[in-house]
């Protein structure tokens, strides 16, 4: 199949139209030339021939008048010889003019005969030519004879015979004029017929030109419509396909109906959609094993993913399921997988919702982080704290769902989650071997978040965060300071806070708890043991069973019974990981 490009199609249509218009122009020129020739014959031969015949009648009458004046000049007494001579000269001049008009008529008719008109016109013209010649010759012969007789009669002044001669002359003149009138009438018929034929030819030319122009316009419109439709339909399908791709629909390809540039563009579009579909499959597949945002960056913008590692301020979150060992005891492998999948799905959703990147699942633990290039520096801590609050709020629903999955006997009702969040510098980049890489974060900030998650066991809390996280959250959350600790692997004390809720959402009991705990913590650090116990007991009255208050009260009791050394500053060391 020959591939015709759009350019060739357009050029083909233009060439066809040009050829059609050229044919129309040539045909019009031929017909116009024919009409022009007919008009030329009409103006140069037919009408002049008719004019010569008409003037022959006039000159004949003028000649007869001159002859009578000659007779009058002779009949005077005495004869007017000078007038006679003048009238005779005029008579001879008019006689010559009659001959000239006859010759002119014959020449015009002869030109028409030689031009080769229709057979009927040629025959009619030949008869007219013969009649003109015959009428002029006969008249000349008879008039010459009668003129000689009349002149001799005038010299003899034989008036009776002169009258008879004049009568014969008038009769000859009338006969001549009748013949010329008849010839002129026939000539007029030919003129009218020729003029009518010319007008019909002109009308035919106009009609043919109009038809050809209309045909050219119709064919041009039809071809243009065909080509336009052949171009616009695939383009519309491409536009619809583009909109479908923009809307995320990658399941259909566009049918290729042409082999021109639009068809090639459609094929390229289908290949692009296939590649996008392939990328989407990769994204969907690996999005189940890697965070979709990391997958998206790796596929679409790999240059934004650091390959050599960068030091950036990041916020890291660790989440673990408390009592997982008790939960998993006695479960079948399929039941355990269902429980773990549901737990991880419920806890991962708030992280994704708050724009966090899930780095990995470690058993029942979740590691996630916030920061460049996925979040702005100013938002990362706030988003991480919001995710932690959402995760804690889902604990009650999660317990119910897990109970329904495997039965209440297999689920510890006291199952809960522990969260640790830290904000600080970390190494960010693609880390691994030549065989496998992982885009992750590592460093003291990551370790600190992990230690804080584990520290919840000590303090009986749910979510412990660093002071840097609280400061970076920008007042978006309500928190209380829990303690100053030195976690394993570090030597510098860290102020540890507990997230209590979103800004402005604390109950009166929670506000009392925070106030009394803060007073108890301050008294604890200044070794005012009894005052500290009183404040902590008030905190427990506001929120019975509060883990940090219970833990700190037990510690105060022990230190009250066994006071610490003089260099004690209230910092607690957590040596376990």
Coordinates of C-alpha atoms in Angstrom, one line a residue:
X1 CA 0.0 0.0 0.0
X2 CA 1.4 3.4 -1.0
X3 CA 1.8 5.7 1.9
X4 CA 0.5 9.1 1.0
X5 CA 1.6 11.9 3.3
X6 CA -0.7 14.8 4.2
X7 CA 1.5 17.1 2.1
X8 CA 1.1 14.8 -1.0
X9 CA -2.7 14.6 -0.4
X10 CA -3.0 18.4 -0.3
X11 CA -0.7 18.8 -3.3
X12 CA -2.7 16.1 -5.2
X13 CA -6.0 17.9 -4.5
X14 CA -4.4 21.3 -5.5
X15 CA -3.0 19.8 -8.7
X16 CA -6.3 18.2 -9.6
X17 CA -8.1 21.5 -9.0
X18 CA -5.5 23.4 -11.0
X19 CA -5.8 20.9 -13.9
X20 CA -9.6 21.2 -13.8
X21 CA -9.4 24.9 -13.8
X22 CA -6.9 24.9 -16.6
X23 CA -9.2 22.7 -18.7
X24 CA -12.0 25.0 -18.0
X25 CA -9.9 28.0 -18.9
X26 CA -8.7 26.5 -22.2
X27 CA -12.2 25.4 -23.1
X28 CA -13.5 28.9 -22.2
X29 CA -10.7 30.5 -24.3
X30 CA -11.5 28.3 -27.3
X31 CA -15.2 29.2 -27.1
X32 CA -14.5 32.8 -26.4
X33 CA -12.2 32.9 -29.4
X34 CA -15.0 31.3 -31.5
X35 CA -17.5 33.9 -30.3
X36 CA -14.9 36.6 -30.9
X37 CA -14.6 35.4 -34.5
X38 CA -18.3 35.4 -34.9
X39 CA -18.5 38.9 -33.5
X40 CA -15.7 40.0 -35.8
X41 CA -17.6 38.6 -38.8
X42 CA -20.7 40.3 -37.7
X43 CA -19.0 43.7 -37.3
X44 CA -16.6 43.5 -40.2
X45 CA -18.7 41.6 -42.8
X46 CA -22.4 41.1 -42.2
X47 CA -23.2 44.5 -41.0
X48 CA -21.0 46.3 -43.6
X49 CA -22.6 44.2 -46.4
X50 CA -26.0 45.1 -45.2
X51 CA -24.9 48.8 -45.0
X52 CA -23.6 48.7 -48.6
X53 CA -26.9 47.3 -49.8
X54 CA -28.8 50.0 -48.0
X55 CA -26.6 52.7 -49.4
X56 CA -27.1 51.2 -52.9
X57 CA -30.8 52.1 -52.6
X58 CA -29.9 55.6 -51.5
X59 CA -27.4 56.2 -54.2
X60 CA -29.8 54.9 -56.8
X61 CA -32.4 57.4 -55.7
X62 CA -29.9 60.2 -55.6
X63 CA -28.8 59.2 -59.2
X64 CA -32.4 59.3 -60.4
X65 CA -32.9 62.7 -58.8
X66 CA -29.7 64.0 -60.6
X67 CA -31.1 62.6 -63.9
X68 CA -34.4 64.5 -63.5
X69 CA -32.5 67.7 -62.7
X70 CA -30.5 67.2 -65.9
X71 CA -33.8 66.9 -67.9
X72 CA -35.2 70.1 -66.2
X73 CA -32.0 72.0 -67.0
X74 CA -32.4 71.0 -70.7
X75 CA -36.1 71.7 -70.8
X76 CA -35.7 75.4 -69.8
X77 CA -35.8 78.1 -72.3
X78 CA -33.1 78.8 -73.0
X79 CA -31.5 75.5 -71.7
X80 CA -29.3 75.8 -68.6
X81 CA -26.2 74.2 -70.1
X82 CA -24.1 75.0 -67.0
X83 CA -26.7 73.4 -64.7
X84 CA -27.0 70.5 -67.0
X85 CA -23.3 70.0 -66.9
X86 CA -23.2 70.1 -63.1
X87 CA -26.2 67.7 -62.8
X88 CA -24.6 65.3 -65.3
X89 CA -21.4 65.3 -63.3
X90 CA -23.4 64.6 -60.1
X91 CA -25.3 61.9 -62.0
X92 CA -22.1 60.2 -63.1
X93 CA -20.6 60.5 -59.5
X94 CA -23.7 58.8 -58.0
X95 CA -23.5 56.1 -60.7
X96 CA -20.0 55.4 -59.6
X97 CA -21.0 55.4 -55.9
X98 CA -23.7 52.8 -56.7
X99 CA -20.9 50.7 -58.3
X100 CA -18.7 51.2 -55.3
X101 CA -21.4 50.1 -52.8
X102 CA -22.1 47.1 -55.0
X103 CA -18.4 46.2 -55.0
X104 CA -18.2 46.8 -51.2
X105 CA -21.3 44.5 -50.7
X106 CA -19.7 41.8 -52.9
X107 CA -16.4 42.1 -51.1
X108 CA -18.0 41.7 -47.7
X109 CA -20.1 38.7 -48.8
X110 CA -17.1 37.1 -50.5
X111 CA -15.1 37.5 -47.2
X112 CA -17.9 35.7 -45.4
X113 CA -18.0 32.9 -48.0
X114 CA -14.2 32.5 -47.7
X115 CA -14.5 32.5 -43.8
X116 CA -16.1 29.1 -44.1
X117 CA -19.4 29.5 -42.1
X118 CA -22.1 26.8 -42.0
X119 CA -23.2 25.2 -45.3
X120 CA -26.6 27.0 -45.2
X121 CA -25.0 30.4 -44.6
X122 CA -22.5 29.9 -47.4
X123 CA -25.1 28.9 -49.8
X124 CA -27.3 31.8 -48.9
X125 CA -24.4 34.2 -49.1
X126 CA -23.5 32.8 -52.6
X127 CA -27.0 33.5 -53.8
X128 CA -26.9 37.0 -52.4
X129 CA -23.5 37.6 -54.1
X130 CA -24.9 36.4 -57.4
X131 CA -28.0 38.5 -57.0
X132 CA -26.1 41.6 -56.2
X133 CA -23.8 41.1 -59.2
X134 CA -26.7 40.4 -61.5
X135 CA -28.8 43.3 -60.4
X136 CA -25.9 45.8 -60.7
X137 CA -24.8 44.6 -64.1
X138 CA -28.4 44.5 -65.6
X139 CA -29.1 48.0 -64.2
X140 CA -25.8 49.4 -65.6
X141 CA -26.5 47.9 -69.1
X142 CA -30.1 49.1 -69.3
X143 CA -29.3 52.5 -67.8
X144 CA -26.4 53.1 -70.2
X145 CA -28.6 52.4 -73.1
X146 CA -31.5 54.5 -71.8
X147 CA -29.1 57.3 -70.9
X148 CA -27.7 57.5 -74.5
X149 CA -31.3 57.6 -75.8
X150 CA -32.4 60.2 -73.3
X151 CA -29.4 62.5 -74.0
X152 CA -30.1 62.4 -77.7
X153 CA -33.7 63.2 -77.0
X154 CA -32.7 66.1 -74.8
X155 CA -30.5 67.5 -77.6
X156 CA -33.6 67.2 -80.1
X157 CA -35.8 68.6 -77.4
X158 CA -38.3 65.9 -78.1
X159 CA -40.3 66.2 -74.9
X160 CA -42.9 63.5 -75.5
X161 CA -40.2 60.9 -76.0
X162 CA -38.2 62.4 -73.1
X163 CA -41.2 61.7 -70.9
X164 CA -41.4 58.1 -72.1
X165 CA -37.6 57.6 -71.6
X166 CA -37.9 59.0 -68.0
X167 CA -40.8 56.6 -67.4
X168 CA -38.7 53.7 -68.6
X169 CA -35.8 54.9 -66.4
X170 CA -38.0 55.1 -63.4
X171 CA -39.3 51.6 -64.0
X172 CA -35.7 50.3 -64.3
X173 CA -34.8 52.1 -61.1
X174 CA -37.8 50.7 -59.2
X175 CA -37.0 47.2 -60.4
X176 CA -33.4 47.7 -59.2
X177 CA -34.5 49.0 -55.9
X178 CA -36.9 46.1 -55.4
X179 CA -34.2 43.6 -56.1
X180 CA -31.8 45.4 -53.7
X181 CA -34.5 45.5 -51.1
X182 CA -35.1 41.8 -51.4
X183 CA -31.4 41.2 -51.2
X184 CA -31.1 43.5 -48.2
X185 CA -34.0 41.7 -46.5
X186 CA -32.2 38.3 -47.0
X187 CA -29.0 39.9 -45.8
X188 CA -30.7 41.2 -42.7
X189 CA -32.1 37.7 -42.0
X190 CA -28.5 36.4 -42.1
X191 CA -27.3 39.2 -39.9
X192 CA -30.1 38.5 -37.3
X193 CA -29.4 34.8 -37.5
X194 CA -25.7 35.2 -37.1
X195 CA -26.2 37.6 -34.2
X196 CA -28.6 35.2 -32.6
X197 CA -26.1 32.3 -33.0
X198 CA -23.4 34.5 -31.5
X199 CA -25.6 35.3 -28.5
X200 CA -26.5 31.7 -28.0
X201 CA -22.8 30.8 -28.2
X202 CA -22.0 33.4 -25.6
X203 CA -24.8 32.1 -23.3
X204 CA -23.4 28.6 -23.8
X205 CA -19.9 29.8 -22.8
X206 CA -21.3 31.4 -19.7
X207 CA -23.3 28.3 -18.8
X208 CA -20.3 26.0 -19.4
X209 CA -18.0 28.3 -17.4
X210 CA -20.5 28.4 -14.6
X211 CA -20.9 24.6 -14.6
X212 CA -17.2 24.0 -14.7
X213 CA -16.6 26.5 -11.9
X214 CA -19.3 25.0 -9.8
X215 CA -18.0 21.5 -10.6
X216 CA -14.5 22.6 -9.6
X217 CA -15.8 24.1 -6.4
X218 CA -17.8 21.0 -5.6
X219 CA -14.9 18.7 -6.3
X220 CA -12.6 20.9 -4.3
X221 CA -15.0 21.0 -1.4
X222 CA -15.5 17.2 -1.6
X223 CA -11.8 16.4 -1.7
X224 CA -11.1 19.0 1.0
X225 CA -13.8 17.5 3.1
X226 CA -12.4 14.0 2.6
X227 CA -8.9 15.0 3.4
X228 CA -10.1 17.2 6.3
X229 CA -12.1 14.4 7.7
X230 CA -9.3 12.0 7.2
X231 CA -7.1 14.3 9.2
X232 CA -9.6 15.7 11.8
X233 CA -11.0 12.3 12.8
X234 CA -7.6 10.8 13.8
X235 CA -6.7 14.1 15.4
X236 CA -9.9 14.1 17.5
X237 CA -9.2 10.5 18.5
X238 CA -5.7 11.6 19.5
X239 CA -7.2 14.4 21.5
X240 CA -9.7 12.1 23.2
X241 CA -6.9 9.6 23.9
X242 CA -4.8 12.4 25.4
X243 CA -7.6 13.5 27.6
X244 CA -8.1 9.9 28.7
X245 CA -4.4 9.6 29.5
X246 CA -4.6 12.8 31.4
X247 CA -7.4 11.4 33.4
X248 CA -5.4 8.3 34.1
X249 CA -7.1 5.8 31.7
X250 CA -4.3 3.8 30.0
X251 CA -6.3 0.7 29.1
X252 CA -7.2 1.6 25.5
X253 CA -5.2 2.2 22.3
X254 CA -6.2 4.3 19.4
X255 CA -6.9 2.5 16.1
X256 CA -4.6 3.5 13.3
X257 CA -6.7 4.3 10.2
X258 CA -4.2 6.2 8.0
X259 CA -0.6 5.7 6.9
X260 CA 0.3 9.4 6.8
X261 CA 1.9 11.6 9.4
X262 CA -1.3 11.5 11.6
X263 CA -1.1 7.7 11.4
X264 CA 2.5 7.8 12.4
X265 CA 1.7 10.2 15.3
X266 CA -1.1 7.8 16.4
X267 CA 1.3 4.9 16.4
X268 CA 3.8 7.0 18.4
X269 CA 1.0 7.9 20.8
X270 CA 0.1 4.2 21.2
X271 CA 3.7 3.4 22.0
X272 CA 3.8 6.2 24.5
X273 CA 0.6 4.9 26.2
X274 CA 2.1 1.4 26.2
X275 CA 5.2 2.8 28.0
X276 CA 3.0 4.7 30.4
X277 CA 1.0 1.6 31.0
X278 CA 4.2 -0.3 31.6
X279 CA 5.4 2.4 34.0
X280 CA 2.1 2.4 35.8
X281 CA 2.4 -1.4 36.1
X282 CA 5.9 -0.9 37.6
X283 CA 4.6 1.8 39.9
X284 CA 1.6 -0.4 41.0
X285 CA 3.8 -3.4 41.4
X286 CA 6.7 -1.9 43.2
X287 CA 4.4 0.5 45.1
X288 CA 3.4 -2.5 47.1
X289 CA 7.1 -3.1 48.1
X290 CA 8.4 0.5 48.0
X291 CA 6.7 3.7 48.9
X292 CA 4.9 4.9 45.8
X293 CA 6.4 8.3 46.1
X294 CA 9.9 6.8 46.0
X295 CA 8.9 4.7 43.1
X296 CA 7.5 7.7 41.3
X297 CA 10.7 9.7 41.9
X298 CA 12.8 6.8 40.7
X299 CA 10.8 6.4 37.5
X300 CA 9.9 9.9 36.5
X301 CA 12.6 12.1 38.1
X302 CA 15.6 9.9 39.0
X303 CA 17.9 13.0 39.1
X304 CA 16.1 14.2 42.3
X305 CA 17.1 11.0 44.2
X306 CA 20.5 11.4 45.8
X307 CA 22.8 8.5 44.9
X308 CA 25.8 9.5 46.9
X309 CA 24.0 10.5 50.1
X310 CA 23.2 14.0 51.4
X311 CA 22.9 15.3 55.0
X312 CA 19.5 16.9 55.5
X313 CA 17.2 17.6 58.4
X314 CA 14.6 14.8 58.5
X315 CA 11.8 13.7 60.8
X316 CA 11.8 9.9 61.4
X317 CA 8.9 7.9 62.9
X318 CA 9.0 4.4 64.3
X319 CA 5.8 2.5 65.2
X320 CA 5.6 -0.9 66.9
X321 CA 2.7 -3.0 68.0
X322 CA 2.7 -3.6 71.7
X323 CA 1.9 -7.2 72.8
X324 CA 2.5 -8.6 69.3
X325 CA 4.1 -11.7 70.7
X326 CA 1.0 -12.4 72.7
X327 CA -1.2 -11.7 69.7
X328 CA 0.7 -14.0 67.5
X329 CA 0.8 -17.0 69.9
X330 CA -1.4 -19.7 68.7
X331 CA -2.2 -18.2 65.3
X332 CA -1.9 -20.1 62.1
X333 CA 0.4 -18.6 59.5
X334 CA -2.5 -17.4 57.3
X335 CA -4.3 -15.9 60.3
X336 CA -1.1 -14.1 61.4
X337 CA -0.6 -12.7 57.9
X338 CA -4.1 -11.4 57.9
X339 CA -3.6 -9.7 61.2
X340 CA -0.3 -8.2 60.2
X341 CA -1.6 -7.0 56.9
X342 CA -4.6 -5.3 58.5
X343 CA -2.5 -3.8 61.3
X344 CA 0.1 -2.4 58.8
X345 CA -2.6 -1.2 56.4
X346 CA -4.5 0.7 59.2
X347 CA -1.3 2.3 60.6
X348 CA 0.2 3.1 57.2
X349 CA -2.8 5.0 55.9
X350 CA -2.3 8.0 58.2
X351 CA 1.4 8.2 57.2
X352 CA 0.5 8.3 53.5
X353 CA -2.3 10.8 54.2
X354 CA 0.2 13.1 56.0
X355 CA 2.6 12.8 53.0
X356 CA 5.0 10.6 54.8
X357 CA 7.3 8.0 53.1
X358 CA 7.1 4.5 54.5
X359 CA 10.7 3.3 54.4
X360 CA 10.2 -0.3 55.5
X361 CA 8.3 -2.8 57.6
X362 CA 10.4 -4.6 60.2
X363 CA 8.2 -7.4 61.5
X364 CA 5.4 -5.5 63.2
X365 CA 7.4 -2.2 63.2
X366 CA 6.9 0.6 60.7
X367 CA 9.7 3.1 59.8
X368 CA 8.6 6.3 58.0
X369 CA 10.2 9.7 57.4
X370 CA 9.4 13.2 56.2
X371 CA 11.6 15.8 54.6
X372 CA 13.1 16.8 51.3
X373 CA 12.6 16.1 48.5
X374 CA 9.2 14.9 49.5
X375 CA 8.2 17.6 52.0
X376 CA 9.2 21.1 52.8
X377 CA 11.4 21.6 55.9
X378 CA 8.8 23.7 57.7
X379 CA 6.1 21.0 57.3
X380 CA 7.8 17.8 58.1
X381 CA 7.6 17.7 61.9
X382 CA 3.9 18.9 61.9
X383 CA 3.0 16.2 59.4
X384 CA 4.7 13.5 61.3
X385 CA 3.0 14.5 64.6
X386 CA -0.4 14.7 62.9
X387 CA 0.2 11.2 61.5
X388 CA 1.0 9.9 65.0
X389 CA -2.2 11.4 66.4
X390 CA -4.2 9.8 63.6
X391 CA -2.5 6.4 64.2
X392 CA -3.3 6.5 68.0
X393 CA -6.9 7.4 67.2
X394 CA -7.3 4.3 65.1
X395 CA -6.1 1.9 67.8
X396 CA -9.6 1.2 69.2
X397 CA -11.1 0.4 65.7
X398 CA -8.0 -1.7 65.0
X399 CA -8.6 -3.9 68.1
X400 CA -12.2 -4.5 67.0
X401 CA -11.1 -5.4 63.5
X402 CA -8.4 -7.7 64.6
X403 CA -10.8 -9.5 67.0
X404 CA -13.2 -10.1 64.1
X405 CA -10.4 -11.4 61.9
X406 CA -9.2 -14.3 64.2
X407 CA -11.4 -14.4 67.2
X408 CA -11.4 -12.5 70.5
X409 CA -9.5 -15.3 72.4
X410 CA -6.5 -14.9 70.1
X411 CA -6.3 -11.1 70.6
X412 CA -5.0 -9.4 73.7
X413 CA -7.4 -6.5 74.5
X414 CA -4.5 -4.5 75.9
X415 CA -2.8 -4.5 72.5
X416 CA -1.6 -1.0 71.7
X417 CA 1.0 0.8 69.6
X418 CA 4.2 2.7 70.6
X419 CA 5.5 5.6 68.5
X420 CA 8.8 7.4 68.6
X421 CA 9.5 10.5 66.5
X422 CA 12.8 12.4 66.2
X423 CA 13.8 15.4 64.1
X424 CA 17.4 16.2 63.2
X425 CA 20.2 15.7 60.7
X426 CA 20.3 12.4 58.8
X427 CA 22.0 10.9 55.8
X428 CA 19.6 10.6 52.9
X429 CA 20.2 8.7 49.7
X430 CA 20.2 5.5 47.8
X431 CA 22.1 3.0 49.9
X432 CA 22.9 -0.6 49.2
X433 CA 25.0 -2.8 46.9
X434 CA 25.5 -3.0 43.1
X435 CA 22.8 -5.6 43.1
X436 CA 20.1 -3.8 45.2
X437 CA 19.7 -0.3 46.4
X438 CA 17.3 1.3 48.9
X439 CA 16.4 4.9 49.2
X440 CA 16.5 5.5 52.9
X441 CA 17.7 7.6 55.9
X442 CA 20.2 6.7 58.5
X443 CA 22.1 8.3 61.4
X444 CA 21.6 9.3 65.0
X445 CA 18.2 10.8 64.3
X446 CA 17.0 7.4 63.1
X447 CA 18.4 5.6 66.1
X448 CA 17.0 8.2 68.4
X449 CA 13.4 7.7 67.0
X450 CA 13.8 3.9 67.4
X451 CA 15.0 4.3 71.0
X452 CA 12.1 6.6 71.8
X453 CA 9.6 4.1 70.4
X454 CA 11.1 1.5 72.8
X455 CA 11.2 4.0 75.7
X456 CA 7.4 3.9 75.7
X457 CA 7.7 0.6 77.5
X458 CA 9.5 2.4 80.3
X459 CA 7.2 5.3 80.6
X460 CA 3.9 3.6 79.7
X461 CA 3.1 6.0 77.0
X462 CA 2.2 5.8 73.3
X463 CA 4.1 8.5 71.5
X464 CA 7.4 10.0 72.6
X465 CA 9.1 12.7 70.5
X466 CA 12.2 14.9 70.8
X467 CA 12.2 18.5 71.7
X468 CA 13.4 19.4 68.2
X469 CA 10.2 17.8 66.8
X470 CA 8.0 19.7 69.2
X471 CA 9.7 23.0 68.3
X472 CA 9.5 22.3 64.5
X473 CA 5.8 21.4 64.7
X474 CA 5.1 25.1 65.2
X475 CA 2.5 24.9 67.9
X476 CA 0.2 22.6 65.9
X477 CA 0.0 20.0 68.6
X478 CA -0.5 19.7 72.4
X479 CA 2.4 18.0 74.2
X480 CA 4.0 17.6 77.7
X481 CA 7.6 17.1 78.7
X482 CA 8.1 13.6 80.1
X483 CA 11.7 13.5 81.1
X484 CA 15.3 14.0 80.1
X485 CA 17.0 10.8 78.9
X486 CA 20.2 9.6 77.4
X487 CA 19.5 6.8 75.0
X488 CA 21.8 3.9 74.2
X489 CA 24.5 5.0 71.8
X490 CA 24.4 8.7 72.8
X491 CA 25.9 10.8 75.6
X492 CA 23.9 14.0 75.5
X493 CA 20.6 14.2 77.4
X494 CA 17.5 14.7 75.3
X495 CA 14.3 16.3 76.5
X496 CA 11.5 13.8 75.7
X497 CA 7.9 14.9 75.1
X498 CA 4.6 13.1 74.8
X499 CA 2.1 14.1 72.1
X500 CA -1.3 14.5 73.8
X501 CA -3.4 15.7 70.9
X502 CA -4.0 18.5 68.3
X503 CA -3.8 22.1 69.2
X504 CA -6.8 23.2 71.2
X505 CA -8.4 19.7 71.5
X506 CA -7.3 18.8 75.1
X507 CA -10.0 18.0 77.6
X508 CA -10.1 19.6 81.0
X509 CA -8.7 16.4 82.6
X510 CA -5.8 16.3 80.1
X511 CA -5.0 20.0 80.8
X512 CA -5.0 19.2 84.6
X513 CA -2.8 16.2 83.9
X514 CA -0.3 18.2 81.9
X515 CA -0.1 21.0 84.6
X516 CA 0.2 18.6 87.6
X517 CA 2.8 16.4 85.8
X518 CA 4.8 19.5 84.9
X519 CA 4.8 20.6 88.5
X520 CA 5.8 17.1 89.7
X521 CA 8.6 16.9 87.1
X522 CA 10.0 20.2 88.2
X523 CA 9.9 19.2 91.9
X524 CA 11.5 15.9 91.0
X525 CA 14.4 17.6 89.3
X526 CA 15.0 19.8 92.4
X527 CA 14.8 16.8 94.8
X528 CA 11.5 18.0 96.4
X529 CA 10.3 14.5 96.6
X530 CA 7.1 15.0 98.7
X531 CA 6.0 17.9 96.5
X532 CA 6.7 15.9 93.4
X533 CA 4.6 12.9 94.7
X534 CA 1.7 15.2 95.6
X535 CA 1.6 16.7 92.1
X536 CA 1.9 13.3 90.4
X537 CA -0.9 11.9 92.5
X538 CA -3.0 14.9 91.5
X539 CA -2.2 14.1 87.9
X540 CA -3.3 10.5 88.4
X541 CA -6.5 11.6 90.0
X542 CA -7.2 13.6 86.8
X543 CA -6.3 10.8 84.5
X544 CA -6.1 7.5 86.4
X545 CA -3.6 5.0 85.0
X546 CA -1.5 7.6 83.2
X547 CA 1.7 5.7 82.4
X548 CA 4.3 8.6 82.6
X549 CA 2.8 9.8 86.0
X550 CA 2.8 6.3 87.4
X551 CA 6.4 5.7 86.3
X552 CA 7.7 9.0 87.6
X553 CA 5.9 8.5 90.9
X554 CA 7.5 5.1 91.4
X555 CA 10.9 6.6 90.6
X556 CA 10.3 9.5 93.1
X557 CA 9.4 7.1 95.8
X558 CA 12.6 5.1 95.2
X559 CA 14.8 8.2 95.2
X560 CA 13.0 9.5 98.3
X561 CA 13.9 6.3 100.1
X562 CA 17.4 6.2 98.6
X563 CA 18.5 9.7 97.7
X564 CA 20.8 10.0 94.6
X565 CA 24.4 11.3 94.6
X566 CA 25.2 15.0 94.7
X567 CA 25.9 15.2 90.9
X568 CA 22.5 13.8 90.1
X569 CA 20.7 16.0 87.6
X570 CA 17.5 14.1 87.0
X571 CA 18.5 12.6 83.7
X572 CA 17.6 8.9 83.1
X573 CA 19.8 6.6 81.1
X574 CA 18.2 4.1 78.9
X575 CA 20.9 1.6 78.1
X576 CA 18.8 -0.9 76.2
X577 CA 17.9 -0.7 72.5

